[in-house]
Coordinates of C-alpha atoms (C1' of nucleotides) in Angstrom, one line a residue:
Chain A
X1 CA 106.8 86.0 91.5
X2 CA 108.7 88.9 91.6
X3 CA 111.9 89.9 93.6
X4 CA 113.9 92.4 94.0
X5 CA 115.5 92.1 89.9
X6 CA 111.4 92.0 88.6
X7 CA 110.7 94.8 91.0
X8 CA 113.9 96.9 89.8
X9 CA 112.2 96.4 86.5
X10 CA 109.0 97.6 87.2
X11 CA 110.1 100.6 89.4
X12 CA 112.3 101.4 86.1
X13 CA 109.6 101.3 84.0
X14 CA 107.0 103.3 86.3
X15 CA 109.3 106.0 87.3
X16 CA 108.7 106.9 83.0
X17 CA 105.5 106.6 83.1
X18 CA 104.4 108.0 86.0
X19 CA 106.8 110.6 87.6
X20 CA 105.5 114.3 87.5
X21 CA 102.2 112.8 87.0
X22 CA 99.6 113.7 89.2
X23 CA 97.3 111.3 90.8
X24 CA 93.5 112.8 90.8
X25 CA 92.1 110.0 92.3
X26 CA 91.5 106.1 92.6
X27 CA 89.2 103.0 92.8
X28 CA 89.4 100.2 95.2
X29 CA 87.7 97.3 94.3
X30 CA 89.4 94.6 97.1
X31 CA 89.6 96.7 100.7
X32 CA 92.6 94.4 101.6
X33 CA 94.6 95.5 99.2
X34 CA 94.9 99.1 100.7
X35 CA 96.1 99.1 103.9
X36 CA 95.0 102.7 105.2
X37 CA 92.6 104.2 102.5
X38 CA 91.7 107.5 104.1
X39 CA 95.7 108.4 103.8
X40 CA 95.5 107.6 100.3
X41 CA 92.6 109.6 99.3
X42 CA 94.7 112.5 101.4
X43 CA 97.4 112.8 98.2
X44 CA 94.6 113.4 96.2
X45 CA 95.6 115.6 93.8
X46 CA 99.7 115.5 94.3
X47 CA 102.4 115.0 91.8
X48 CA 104.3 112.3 91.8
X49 CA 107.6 113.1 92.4
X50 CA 109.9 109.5 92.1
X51 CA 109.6 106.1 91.7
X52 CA 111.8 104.4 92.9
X53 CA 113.3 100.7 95.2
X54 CA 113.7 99.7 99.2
X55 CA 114.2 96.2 99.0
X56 CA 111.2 94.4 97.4
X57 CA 108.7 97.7 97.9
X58 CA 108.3 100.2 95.2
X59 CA 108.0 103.7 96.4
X60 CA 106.0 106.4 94.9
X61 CA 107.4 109.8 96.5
X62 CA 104.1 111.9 96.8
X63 CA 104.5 115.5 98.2
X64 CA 103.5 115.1 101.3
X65 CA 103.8 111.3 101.9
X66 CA 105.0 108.1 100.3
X67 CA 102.7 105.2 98.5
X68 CA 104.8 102.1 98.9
X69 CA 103.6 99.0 97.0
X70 CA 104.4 95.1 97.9
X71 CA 103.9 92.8 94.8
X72 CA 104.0 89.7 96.9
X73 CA 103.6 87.1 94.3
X74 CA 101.6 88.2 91.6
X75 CA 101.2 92.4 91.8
X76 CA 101.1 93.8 88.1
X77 CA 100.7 97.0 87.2
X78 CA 99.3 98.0 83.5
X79 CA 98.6 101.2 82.2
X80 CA 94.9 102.1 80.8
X81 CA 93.7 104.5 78.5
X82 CA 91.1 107.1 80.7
X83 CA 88.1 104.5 81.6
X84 CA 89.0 101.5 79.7
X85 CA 87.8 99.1 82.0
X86 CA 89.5 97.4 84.0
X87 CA 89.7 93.5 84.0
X88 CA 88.4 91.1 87.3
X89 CA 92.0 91.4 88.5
X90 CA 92.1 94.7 88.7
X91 CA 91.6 95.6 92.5
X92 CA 92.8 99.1 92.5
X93 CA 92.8 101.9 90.1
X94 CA 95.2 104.8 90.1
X95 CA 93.8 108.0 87.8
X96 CA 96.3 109.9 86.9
X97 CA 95.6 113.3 85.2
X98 CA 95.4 111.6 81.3
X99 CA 95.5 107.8 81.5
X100 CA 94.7 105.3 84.3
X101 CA 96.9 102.7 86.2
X102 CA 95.6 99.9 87.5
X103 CA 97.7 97.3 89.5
X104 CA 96.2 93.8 88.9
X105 CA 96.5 91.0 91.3
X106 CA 94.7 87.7 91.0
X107 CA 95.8 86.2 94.5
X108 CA 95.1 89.2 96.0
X109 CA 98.4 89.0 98.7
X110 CA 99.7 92.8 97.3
X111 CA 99.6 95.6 99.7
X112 CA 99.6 99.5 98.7
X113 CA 100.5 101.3 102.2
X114 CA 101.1 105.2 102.9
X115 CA 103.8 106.1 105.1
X116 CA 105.0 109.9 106.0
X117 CA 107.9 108.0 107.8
X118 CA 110.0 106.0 106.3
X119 CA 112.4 105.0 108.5
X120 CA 109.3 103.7 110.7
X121 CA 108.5 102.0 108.5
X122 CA 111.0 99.6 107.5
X123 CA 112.6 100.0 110.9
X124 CA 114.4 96.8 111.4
X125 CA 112.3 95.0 108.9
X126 CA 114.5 95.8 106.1
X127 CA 118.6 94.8 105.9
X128 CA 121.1 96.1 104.0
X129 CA 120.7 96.6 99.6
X130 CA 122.6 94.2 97.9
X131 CA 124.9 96.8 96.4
X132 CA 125.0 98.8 100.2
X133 CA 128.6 99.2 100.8
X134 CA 128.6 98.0 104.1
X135 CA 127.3 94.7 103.0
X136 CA 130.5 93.0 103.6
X137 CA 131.8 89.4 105.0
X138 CA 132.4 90.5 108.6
X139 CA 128.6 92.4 108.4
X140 CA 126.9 88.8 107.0
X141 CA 129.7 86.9 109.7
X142 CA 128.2 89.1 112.5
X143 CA 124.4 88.4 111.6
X144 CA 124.8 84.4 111.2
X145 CA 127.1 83.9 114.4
X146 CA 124.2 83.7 116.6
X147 CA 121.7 82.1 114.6
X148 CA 120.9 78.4 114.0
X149 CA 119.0 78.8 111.2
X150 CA 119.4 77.2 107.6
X151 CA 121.4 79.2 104.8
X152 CA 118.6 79.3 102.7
X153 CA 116.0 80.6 105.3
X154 CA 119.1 83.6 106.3
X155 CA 118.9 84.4 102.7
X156 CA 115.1 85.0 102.4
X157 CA 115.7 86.9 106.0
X158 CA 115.0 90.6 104.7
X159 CA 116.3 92.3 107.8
X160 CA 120.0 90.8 106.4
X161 CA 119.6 91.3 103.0
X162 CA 116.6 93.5 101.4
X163 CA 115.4 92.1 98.3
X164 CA 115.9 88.1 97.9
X165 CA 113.7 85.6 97.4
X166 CA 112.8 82.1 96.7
X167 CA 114.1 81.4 92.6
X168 CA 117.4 83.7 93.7
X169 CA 117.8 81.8 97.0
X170 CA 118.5 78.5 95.7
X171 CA 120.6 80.1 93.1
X172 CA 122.8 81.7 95.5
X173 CA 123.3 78.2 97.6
X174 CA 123.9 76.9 94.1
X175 CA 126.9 79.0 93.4
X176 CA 127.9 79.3 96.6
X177 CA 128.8 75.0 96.6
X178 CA 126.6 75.4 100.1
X179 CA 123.5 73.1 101.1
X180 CA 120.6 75.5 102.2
X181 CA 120.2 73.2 104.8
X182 CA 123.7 74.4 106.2
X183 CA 123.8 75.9 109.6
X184 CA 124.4 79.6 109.3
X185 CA 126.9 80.4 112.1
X186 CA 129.0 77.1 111.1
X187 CA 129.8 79.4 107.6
X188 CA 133.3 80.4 107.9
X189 CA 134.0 84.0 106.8
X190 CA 135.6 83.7 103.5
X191 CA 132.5 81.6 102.4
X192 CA 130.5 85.3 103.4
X193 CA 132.5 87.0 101.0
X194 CA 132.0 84.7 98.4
X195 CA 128.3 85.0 99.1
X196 CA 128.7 88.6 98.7
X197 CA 130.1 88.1 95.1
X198 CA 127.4 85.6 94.4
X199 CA 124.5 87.4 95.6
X200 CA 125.4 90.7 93.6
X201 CA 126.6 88.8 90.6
X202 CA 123.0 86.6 90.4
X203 CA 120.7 89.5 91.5
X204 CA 122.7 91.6 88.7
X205 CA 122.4 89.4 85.9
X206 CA 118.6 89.2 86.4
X207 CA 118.2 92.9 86.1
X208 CA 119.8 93.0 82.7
X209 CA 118.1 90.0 81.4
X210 CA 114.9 91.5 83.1
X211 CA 115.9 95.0 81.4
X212 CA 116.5 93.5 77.8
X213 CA 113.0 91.9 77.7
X214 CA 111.5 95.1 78.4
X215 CA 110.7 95.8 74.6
X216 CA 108.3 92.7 74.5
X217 CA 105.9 94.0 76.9
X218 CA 104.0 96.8 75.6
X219 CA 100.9 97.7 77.8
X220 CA 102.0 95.4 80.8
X221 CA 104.4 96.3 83.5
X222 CA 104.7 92.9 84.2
X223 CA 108.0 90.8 84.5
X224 CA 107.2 87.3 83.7
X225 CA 111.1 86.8 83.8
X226 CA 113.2 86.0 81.1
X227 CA 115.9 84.9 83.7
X228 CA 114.6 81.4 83.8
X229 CA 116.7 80.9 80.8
X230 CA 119.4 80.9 82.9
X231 CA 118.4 79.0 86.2
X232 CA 120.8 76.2 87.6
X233 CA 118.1 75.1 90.3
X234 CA 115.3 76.5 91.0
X235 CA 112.1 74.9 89.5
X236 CA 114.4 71.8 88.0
X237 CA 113.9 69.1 90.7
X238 CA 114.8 65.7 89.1
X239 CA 116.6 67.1 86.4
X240 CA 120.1 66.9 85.5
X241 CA 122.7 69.5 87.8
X242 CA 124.6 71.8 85.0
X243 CA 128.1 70.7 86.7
X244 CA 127.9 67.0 87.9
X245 CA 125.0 65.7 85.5
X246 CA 123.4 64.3 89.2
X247 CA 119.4 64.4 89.3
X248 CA 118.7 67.8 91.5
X249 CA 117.1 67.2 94.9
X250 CA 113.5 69.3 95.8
X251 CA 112.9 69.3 99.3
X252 CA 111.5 71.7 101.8
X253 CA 113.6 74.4 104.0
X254 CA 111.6 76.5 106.1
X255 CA 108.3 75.9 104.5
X256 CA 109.6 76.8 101.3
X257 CA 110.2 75.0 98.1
X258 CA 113.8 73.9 97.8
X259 CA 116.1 72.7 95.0
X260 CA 119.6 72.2 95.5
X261 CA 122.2 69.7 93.6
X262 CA 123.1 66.8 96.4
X263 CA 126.5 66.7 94.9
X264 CA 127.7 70.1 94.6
X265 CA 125.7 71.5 97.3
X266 CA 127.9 70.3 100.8
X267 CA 127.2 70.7 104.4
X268 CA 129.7 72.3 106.5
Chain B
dA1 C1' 115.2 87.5 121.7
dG2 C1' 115.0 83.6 118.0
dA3 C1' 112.6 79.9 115.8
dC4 C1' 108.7 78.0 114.0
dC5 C1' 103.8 77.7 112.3
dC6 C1' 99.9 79.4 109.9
dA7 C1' 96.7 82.6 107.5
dC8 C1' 96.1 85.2 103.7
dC9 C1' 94.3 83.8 98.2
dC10 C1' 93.3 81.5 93.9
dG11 C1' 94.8 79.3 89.6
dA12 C1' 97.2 75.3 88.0
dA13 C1' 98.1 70.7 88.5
dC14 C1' 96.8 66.5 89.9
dG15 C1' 93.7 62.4 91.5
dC16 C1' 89.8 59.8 91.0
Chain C
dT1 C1' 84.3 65.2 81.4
dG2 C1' 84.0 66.9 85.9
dC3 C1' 84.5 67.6 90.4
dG4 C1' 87.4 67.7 94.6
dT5 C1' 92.0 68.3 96.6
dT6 C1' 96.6 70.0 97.0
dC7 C1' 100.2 73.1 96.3
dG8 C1' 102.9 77.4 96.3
dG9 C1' 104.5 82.0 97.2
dG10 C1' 106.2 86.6 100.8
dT11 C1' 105.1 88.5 104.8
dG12 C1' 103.1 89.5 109.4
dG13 C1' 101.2 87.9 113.4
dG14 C1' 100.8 84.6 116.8
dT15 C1' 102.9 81.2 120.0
dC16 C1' 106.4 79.0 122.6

DNA sequence: AGACCCACCCGAACGC
DNA sequence: TGCGTTCGGGTGGGTC
């Protein structure tokens, strides 16, 4: 499932293979997967002019509009020869003017959208990047004082922070010495600065390990992700915590899988 | 407004 | 073996 480090991937390896390319035309096979079709066909024959990141979407910069792409859980893209077919999975086709894109998805949850406004767009849906310079403690302090929600459900919140997800989630709690099921506006600021650090430093490290393994894929933009080899939590319930050695806890936090260490991980 | 639930999907894992 | 059931994942829309 990718987040915003698999995403940072793909965008990397799209905006090579695709930028000052122009798009002739493309295929839907699954209606749901385009959101407004007729806006689509519209950049028809445009070059593409960037590829590049807001928070979890990939944006294509057309001339007249953008195509912004959500991988949700299982969004690939893979790059064809002109007319090799295209695989069950494959629900829309891009064809570019001397090979083909398709972007496979066997859940079907991705969503290709055109926008000519941006900042419509993500209005308040989207927070700040990771990296954003006004991501600070007192900005993180300000969002949380109001709210009673758990840690962990603040951190998959993407009008705080743009771009984290479930794996990274219970890696930040992990680091951070924090349950997820802590109450956000009981988080003293120093701990927000500290989950500045964390969040940068996790979300960081999964972009280079996701960047390294780039190499082994050859006709697949996919990102099966590499970074599990360096997972503390997520995905080991019952298993040994790297610090303490006690079994890890799996539980459920706002309807979303949850591992976190009982020992390390305290309640404020 | 914030908090919470559920639909959207289908392959993998599991139960019998 | 095979068939039925459960689960999970991000987001948007609905309800309270």
């Amino acid at each position: 499932m990718p987040e915003l480090p698999e995403v940072e991937t793909v965008v990397r390896i799209l905006d090579e293979q695709i930028t000052h390319h122009r798009l002739i035309d493309s295929s839907v096979y699954w209606d749901k997967t385009i959101v407004n079709r007729d806006e689509l066909i519209a950049l028809n024959g445009q070059q593409v002019q960037k590829v590049s990141r807001r928070g979890k979407y990939i944006l294509w910069q057309m001339e007249t509009a953008t195509i912004l792409i959500h991988l949700r859980m299982e969004g690939k893209f893979y790059k064809l020869a002109k007319n090799e077919a295209r695989n069950k999975h494959s629900h829309v086709i891009f064809h570019f003017d001397d090979f083909d894109l398709a972007f496979n998805d066997t859940r079907k949850f991705g969503r290709i959208e055109v926008s000519q406004d941006l900042e419509h767009f993500f209005n308040h849906k989207l927070g700040l990047e990771p990296w954003d310079e006004l991501l600070t403690k007192e900005y993180l302090r300000n969002k949380a004082r109001s709210r009673k929600v758990h840690l962990k459900t603040f951190l998959l919140d993407q009008s705080v922070i743009a771009g984290i997800g479930n794996i990274y989630a219970d890696e930040i709690c992990f680091k951070l010495k924090l349950s997820p099921f802590t109450r956000v506006h009981r988080i003293p600021l120093y701990k927000w600065e500290e989950c500045v650090d964390v969040t940068r430093q996790v979300l960081q490290e999964a972009i280079d390990s996701g960047g390294s393994t780039i190499r082994s894929y050859t006709a697949s933009l996919g990102i099966t992700g590499r970074f599990q080899l360096r997972i503390h939590v997520y995905g080991r319930a019952n298993q040994p915590c790297h610090d303490c050695h006690t079994h890890l806890i799996r539980s459920v936090v706002g309807q979303r899988s949850t591992v976190y260490c009982p020992q390390c991980q305290k309640r404020l």
